Coordinates of C-alpha atoms and ligand atoms in Angstrom, one line a residue:
M1 CA -72.1 73.2 -11.1
E2 CA -72.0 73.6 -7.3
P3 CA -71.3 77.1 -5.9
A4 CA -67.8 77.6 -4.5
G5 CA -67.4 76.4 -0.9
T6 CA -70.0 73.7 -1.0
T7 CA -68.9 70.2 -0.2
T8 CA -69.3 67.6 -3.0
T9 CA -71.3 64.6 -1.9
V10 CA -69.7 61.4 -3.1
T11 CA -72.5 59.2 -4.4
T12 CA -72.2 55.4 -4.2
A13 CA -71.5 55.2 -7.9
A14 CA -68.6 57.7 -7.6
A15 CA -67.2 56.1 -4.4
Y16 CA -65.8 53.1 -6.2
P17 CA -64.9 53.8 -9.9
R18 CA -65.2 50.1 -11.0
K19 CA -65.6 50.9 -14.7
I20 CA -62.7 53.3 -14.8
L21 CA -60.4 50.8 -13.0
D22 CA -61.5 48.1 -15.4
Y23 CA -60.8 50.3 -18.4
M24 CA -57.5 51.4 -16.9
E25 CA -56.3 47.8 -16.5
G26 CA -58.0 46.3 -19.6
F27 CA -54.7 45.8 -21.3
L28 CA -53.5 43.4 -18.6
V29 CA -56.3 41.0 -19.7
S30 CA -55.4 41.2 -23.4
K31 CA -51.7 40.8 -22.7
T32 CA -52.3 37.8 -20.4
L33 CA -54.3 36.1 -23.2
F34 CA -51.6 37.0 -25.8
T35 CA -48.9 35.5 -23.6
A36 CA -50.7 32.3 -22.8
C37 CA -51.3 31.8 -26.5
E38 CA -47.8 32.7 -27.5
L39 CA -46.3 30.3 -24.9
G40 CA -48.6 27.5 -26.1
V41 CA -50.3 26.9 -22.8
F42 CA -53.7 26.0 -24.5
D43 CA -52.0 23.8 -27.1
L44 CA -50.0 21.9 -24.4
L45 CA -53.1 21.3 -22.3
A46 CA -55.1 20.2 -25.4
S47 CA -52.4 17.7 -26.4
S48 CA -52.5 16.0 -23.0
Q49 CA -54.9 13.2 -22.1
H50 CA -55.2 14.5 -18.5
P51 CA -55.0 17.8 -16.7
L52 CA -51.4 18.9 -16.1
S53 CA -49.7 20.1 -12.9
L54 CA -47.9 23.4 -12.7
E55 CA -44.5 21.6 -13.0
E56 CA -45.6 19.8 -16.2
V57 CA -46.9 23.0 -17.8
A58 CA -43.8 25.0 -16.9
L59 CA -41.6 22.3 -18.4
G60 CA -43.8 22.0 -21.5
I61 CA -43.8 25.7 -22.3
R62 CA -40.1 26.1 -21.2
A63 CA -40.9 28.9 -18.7
S64 CA -40.1 29.5 -15.0
Q65 CA -42.3 27.9 -12.4
D66 CA -43.0 31.1 -10.7
G67 CA -44.0 32.9 -13.9
T68 CA -46.0 30.0 -15.1
E69 CA -47.9 29.7 -11.8
R70 CA -48.9 33.4 -12.0
L71 CA -49.9 33.1 -15.6
L72 CA -52.0 30.0 -15.0
A73 CA -53.7 31.7 -12.0
A74 CA -54.6 34.7 -14.1
C75 CA -55.9 32.5 -16.9
T76 CA -58.0 30.6 -14.3
G77 CA -59.3 34.0 -13.1
L78 CA -60.2 34.9 -16.6
D79 CA -62.2 31.6 -17.1
L80 CA -59.7 30.5 -19.7
L81 CA -58.6 27.5 -17.6
N82 CA -60.2 25.0 -15.2
T83 CA -58.4 23.9 -12.1
H84 CA -58.8 20.5 -10.4
T85 CA -57.6 19.5 -7.0
L86 CA -56.8 15.8 -6.2
E87 CA -55.1 14.8 -2.9
G88 CA -53.8 18.3 -2.5
Q89 CA -52.3 18.4 -6.1
V90 CA -53.6 21.2 -8.3
T91 CA -53.9 20.5 -12.0
Y92 CA -55.0 22.6 -15.0
S93 CA -57.1 21.9 -18.1
N94 CA -58.6 24.0 -20.9
T95 CA -62.2 25.3 -20.6
E96 CA -64.4 24.4 -23.5
Q97 CA -64.0 27.8 -25.1
S98 CA -60.2 27.7 -24.8
S99 CA -60.1 24.3 -26.4
V100 CA -62.2 25.5 -29.3
Y101 CA -60.8 29.0 -29.9
L102 CA -57.3 29.1 -28.4
T103 CA -55.7 26.0 -29.8
Q104 CA -53.9 26.1 -33.1
S105 CA -55.3 22.8 -34.4
S106 CA -58.9 23.9 -34.0
P107 CA -60.7 24.7 -37.3
V108 CA -62.1 27.9 -35.7
S109 CA -58.9 28.9 -33.9
L110 CA -58.4 32.5 -33.1
T111 CA -54.7 32.1 -32.5
Q112 CA -53.6 33.7 -35.7
S113 CA -55.7 36.8 -35.0
I114 CA -54.4 36.9 -31.4
H115 CA -50.9 36.7 -32.6
Y116 CA -51.4 39.6 -35.0
S117 CA -53.1 41.6 -32.3
S118 CA -50.2 41.0 -30.0
K119 CA -47.3 41.5 -32.4
T120 CA -48.8 44.3 -34.6
I121 CA -51.9 46.1 -33.3
Y122 CA -50.8 46.2 -29.7
L123 CA -47.6 48.0 -30.7
C124 CA -49.4 50.4 -33.0
W125 CA -51.8 51.4 -30.2
H126 CA -48.8 52.6 -28.3
Y127 CA -48.9 55.6 -30.6
L128 CA -52.7 56.2 -30.4
T129 CA -52.2 59.6 -28.7
D130 CA -50.0 60.7 -31.6
A131 CA -52.5 59.4 -34.1
V132 CA -55.4 61.3 -32.6
R133 CA -53.3 64.5 -32.6
S134 CA -53.0 63.8 -36.3
E135 CA -53.0 67.3 -37.7
E136 CA -50.0 68.2 -35.6
E137 CA -48.3 65.0 -36.6
M138 CA -49.1 65.6 -40.2
V139 CA -47.5 69.0 -40.1
K140 CA -44.4 67.5 -38.6
F141 CA -44.3 64.8 -41.2
M142 CA -44.8 67.4 -44.0
Q143 CA -41.9 69.5 -42.6
L144 CA -39.8 66.4 -42.6
M145 CA -40.8 65.7 -46.2
N146 CA -40.0 69.3 -47.2
S147 CA -36.6 69.7 -45.6
I148 CA -34.7 67.4 -47.9
W149 CA -35.8 69.3 -51.0
N150 CA -33.8 72.3 -49.9
I151 CA -30.7 70.1 -50.2
C152 CA -31.6 67.7 -53.1
G153 CA -34.6 69.3 -54.8
R154 CA -32.7 71.3 -57.5
D155 CA -30.5 68.3 -58.4
V156 CA -33.5 66.1 -59.1
V157 CA -35.5 68.6 -61.1
T158 CA -32.5 69.5 -63.2
A159 CA -31.2 66.0 -63.7
F160 CA -33.0 66.1 -67.0
N161 CA -34.0 69.1 -69.0
L162 CA -37.7 69.5 -68.2
S163 CA -38.2 72.8 -70.0
P164 CA -40.3 71.2 -72.8
F165 CA -42.9 70.3 -70.2
T166 CA -44.9 73.3 -69.2
T167 CA -48.0 71.8 -67.5
I168 CA -46.7 69.7 -64.6
Y169 CA -48.6 67.7 -62.0
D170 CA -46.8 66.7 -58.8
L171 CA -48.7 63.6 -57.7
G172 CA -48.6 63.2 -53.9
G173 CA -46.7 66.5 -53.9
C174 CA -47.5 67.2 -50.3
S175 CA -47.0 70.9 -49.4
G176 CA -45.1 71.7 -52.6
A177 CA -41.4 71.9 -51.6
L178 CA -40.3 70.1 -54.7
A179 CA -42.8 72.0 -56.9
K180 CA -41.2 75.2 -55.8
Q181 CA -37.8 74.0 -56.9
C182 CA -39.3 73.1 -60.2
V183 CA -40.8 76.5 -60.9
L184 CA -37.6 78.2 -59.8
A185 CA -35.6 76.0 -62.3
Y186 CA -38.1 76.4 -65.2
P187 CA -39.6 79.9 -65.5
E188 CA -42.2 78.7 -68.1
C189 CA -43.8 75.9 -66.2
T190 CA -46.8 75.7 -63.8
V191 CA -46.9 72.9 -61.2
T192 CA -50.1 71.6 -59.7
I193 CA -49.8 69.6 -56.5
F194 CA -52.3 66.7 -56.6
D195 CA -52.7 65.3 -53.1
L196 CA -55.3 64.0 -50.6
P197 CA -57.9 66.6 -49.5
K198 CA -56.7 66.7 -45.9
V199 CA -53.1 67.2 -47.0
V200 CA -54.0 70.0 -49.3
K201 CA -56.1 71.6 -46.6
T202 CA -53.1 71.3 -44.1
S203 CA -50.7 72.6 -46.7
R204 CA -52.9 75.7 -47.4
E205 CA -53.1 76.4 -43.6
H206 CA -49.5 75.7 -42.6
F207 CA -47.2 76.2 -45.6
V208 CA -46.5 79.3 -47.7
T209 CA -47.2 78.6 -51.4
D210 CA -45.9 80.4 -54.4
D211 CA -46.8 84.1 -54.7
N212 CA -47.1 84.2 -58.5
Q213 CA -49.6 81.4 -58.7
R214 CA -47.3 79.0 -60.6
V215 CA -47.8 76.4 -57.8
S216 CA -51.4 75.5 -57.1
F217 CA -53.2 72.6 -55.5
H218 CA -55.7 70.0 -56.7
E219 CA -57.5 67.8 -54.1
G220 CA -57.8 64.1 -55.1
D221 CA -56.9 60.5 -54.6
F222 CA -54.6 59.3 -57.3
F223 CA -55.9 55.8 -57.1
K224 CA -59.6 56.6 -57.2
D225 CA -60.0 59.9 -59.0
A226 CA -59.4 60.9 -62.6
L227 CA -56.0 62.4 -63.3
P228 CA -56.0 65.7 -65.2
D229 CA -54.0 65.7 -68.5
A230 CA -50.5 67.2 -68.3
D231 CA -47.1 67.2 -70.0
L232 CA -45.3 65.8 -67.1
Y233 CA -46.2 64.0 -63.9
I234 CA -43.7 64.0 -61.0
L235 CA -43.9 61.0 -58.6
A236 CA -41.4 61.9 -55.9
R237 CA -41.1 59.3 -53.1
I238 CA -44.5 57.8 -54.0
L239 CA -43.7 54.5 -55.7
H240 CA -41.5 53.4 -52.8
D241 CA -44.6 53.3 -50.6
W242 CA -46.3 50.7 -52.8
T243 CA -46.1 47.2 -54.1
D244 CA -45.1 46.5 -57.7
A245 CA -48.8 45.8 -58.6
R246 CA -50.0 49.1 -57.1
S247 CA -47.2 51.0 -58.7
I248 CA -48.0 49.7 -62.1
E249 CA -51.7 50.5 -61.5
L250 CA -50.8 54.1 -60.7
L251 CA -48.2 54.4 -63.5
T252 CA -50.8 53.1 -66.0
K253 CA -53.3 55.7 -64.9
V254 CA -50.6 58.3 -65.3
Y255 CA -49.7 57.0 -68.8
R256 CA -53.3 57.2 -69.9
A257 CA -53.7 60.8 -68.7
C258 CA -50.3 61.9 -70.1
R259 CA -50.3 64.0 -73.2
P260 CA -48.5 62.4 -76.2
G261 CA -44.8 63.4 -76.0
G262 CA -45.2 64.0 -72.3
G263 CA -43.6 62.0 -69.5
V264 CA -43.2 60.9 -65.9
L265 CA -40.4 61.8 -63.6
V266 CA -39.9 59.3 -60.8
V267 CA -37.8 60.6 -57.9
E268 CA -36.5 58.0 -55.6
A269 CA -33.4 56.8 -53.7
L270 CA -32.1 54.2 -56.1
L271 CA -30.4 51.0 -54.9
C272 CA -27.4 49.7 -56.8
E273 CA -28.3 46.9 -59.2
D274 CA -26.7 44.2 -57.0
G275 CA -28.3 45.7 -53.8
S276 CA -24.9 46.5 -52.3
G277 CA -25.7 50.1 -51.6
P278 CA -26.0 53.0 -51.1
L279 CA -26.4 52.5 -47.4
T280 CA -29.0 55.3 -47.2
A281 CA -31.2 53.5 -49.8
Q282 CA -30.7 50.2 -48.0
L283 CA -31.8 51.8 -44.7
Y284 CA -34.7 53.5 -46.4
S285 CA -35.9 50.2 -47.7
L286 CA -36.0 48.8 -44.2
N287 CA -38.0 51.9 -43.2
M288 CA -40.4 51.1 -46.0
L289 CA -40.8 47.6 -44.6
V290 CA -41.8 49.0 -41.2
Q291 CA -44.0 51.9 -42.4
T292 CA -45.5 50.9 -45.8
E293 CA -46.2 48.1 -48.2
G294 CA -43.4 49.3 -50.5
K295 CA -39.6 49.2 -50.8
E296 CA -36.7 51.0 -52.4
R297 CA -35.8 49.7 -55.8
T298 CA -33.0 49.6 -58.4
A299 CA -33.0 51.6 -61.6
A300 CA -33.8 48.4 -63.5
E301 CA -36.8 47.7 -61.3
Y302 CA -38.2 51.2 -61.8
T303 CA -37.5 50.9 -65.6
A304 CA -39.5 47.6 -65.6
L305 CA -42.4 49.3 -63.7
L306 CA -42.5 52.3 -66.1
T307 CA -42.2 50.0 -69.1
A308 CA -45.0 47.8 -67.8
A309 CA -47.3 50.9 -67.7
G310 CA -46.5 51.8 -71.3
F311 CA -43.7 54.4 -70.9
Q312 CA -40.8 54.2 -73.3
N313 CA -37.2 55.5 -73.6
V314 CA -36.7 55.3 -69.9
Q315 CA -33.6 57.2 -68.7
V316 CA -31.9 57.2 -65.3
E317 CA -29.8 60.0 -63.8
R318 CA -28.0 59.5 -60.5
T319 CA -27.5 62.9 -58.8
G320 CA -24.8 61.8 -56.3
K321 CA -27.1 62.9 -53.5
I322 CA -29.8 60.9 -51.7
Y323 CA -32.4 61.1 -54.5
D324 CA -32.1 60.2 -58.1
A325 CA -34.3 60.7 -61.2
V326 CA -35.9 58.4 -63.7
L327 CA -37.7 59.8 -66.7
G328 CA -40.1 57.8 -68.9
R329 CA -41.7 59.2 -72.1
K330 CA -45.1 58.6 -73.7
Ligands
SAM1 C1 -43.9 60.0 -48.9 S1 -44.9 61.4 -49.2 C2 -44.0 62.2 -50.5 C3 -44.3 63.6 -50.6 C4 -43.6 64.4 -51.7 N1 -43.8 63.8 -53.0 C5 -42.1 64.5 -51.4 O1 -41.3 63.8 -52.0 O2 -41.8 65.3 -50.5 C6 -46.3 60.7 -50.0 C7 -47.3 61.7 -50.4 O3 -48.3 61.0 -51.2 C8 -49.6 61.4 -50.8 N2 -50.6 60.4 -51.1 C9 -50.6 59.1 -50.5 N3 -51.7 58.5 -51.1 C10 -52.3 59.3 -52.0 C11 -53.4 59.1 -52.8 N4 -54.0 58.0 -52.9 N5 -53.7 60.2 -53.6 C12 -53.0 61.3 -53.6 N6 -51.9 61.5 -52.8 C13 -51.6 60.5 -52.0 C14 -49.5 61.7 -49.3 O4 -50.5 62.5 -48.8 C15 -48.1 62.3 -49.3 O5 -48.2 63.7 -49.4

């Protein structure tokens, strides 16, 4: 470091920050490529026997002349298009690489990947800063998950009499808000929260757990790791994250680990059998579409999943609040 008061000499490399400027504007290049593909510029030029004029391209992709002219110019600058000038008339054609990789009919077309990058990955990267700050984000998400159990937690854990079940595992139990409601309602039980190591670590750091040791944590991945045996497994807002196939895979693991006479308590926002409501469950199902591979389901759909995994005597209790309870027995 230079002592205070000395003048910093700007070296040639520092005088023009080419790399930084390129990085700063890199997204302009990606977006130009995405847009030219989405508008079908390369497909149009590939379908023509001869290079096309600006007017012909604008007409063919149904875009304004001004916008098309700027897009074609940028694509030319990126070496994605060739230009030809004949008697003062400028025309455009695909470069060899554009013909091979940027047209839908090509057997080695990249257009599907480009479409996915544009419509999905590009949007996700908008939230990169939040994702990198993930611990802070995770704590916020956990607080969100917790808050509802102050309102609906007691209703779901008392929808059935769970007192016969003393060893309980709350799979994907997060920081333990529902587990706390469970030990409050049933003085004889212990609840172990089984969740991913990073979630357990964050829970221990940021959330107060039970003083009398009746709520504890177990680090694990419920798809990959063995499940400890127990009388009851709680799956609260877990199955709605997953497809039917993944849900049955998880429930089958739970069934195998479950002690005879034990059970599984599924806690979810149940849809009416005809899908006509409740509005909250309908909106949550849309949210699942955006955020996960899952969906909200009807009582019959959960019953079918539990039955497919081996559970019997499946009972459903609607609480009248957001979340309902489904109990299956082994
Ligand atoms: C939607 S949250 C539900 C949390 C809690 N059950 C509740 O209702 O408040 C899903 C939970 O499942 C956990 N989870 C997701 N995949 C998991 C896995 N493979 N193994 C264990 N836990 C998992 C997440 O870490 C998260 O805590």
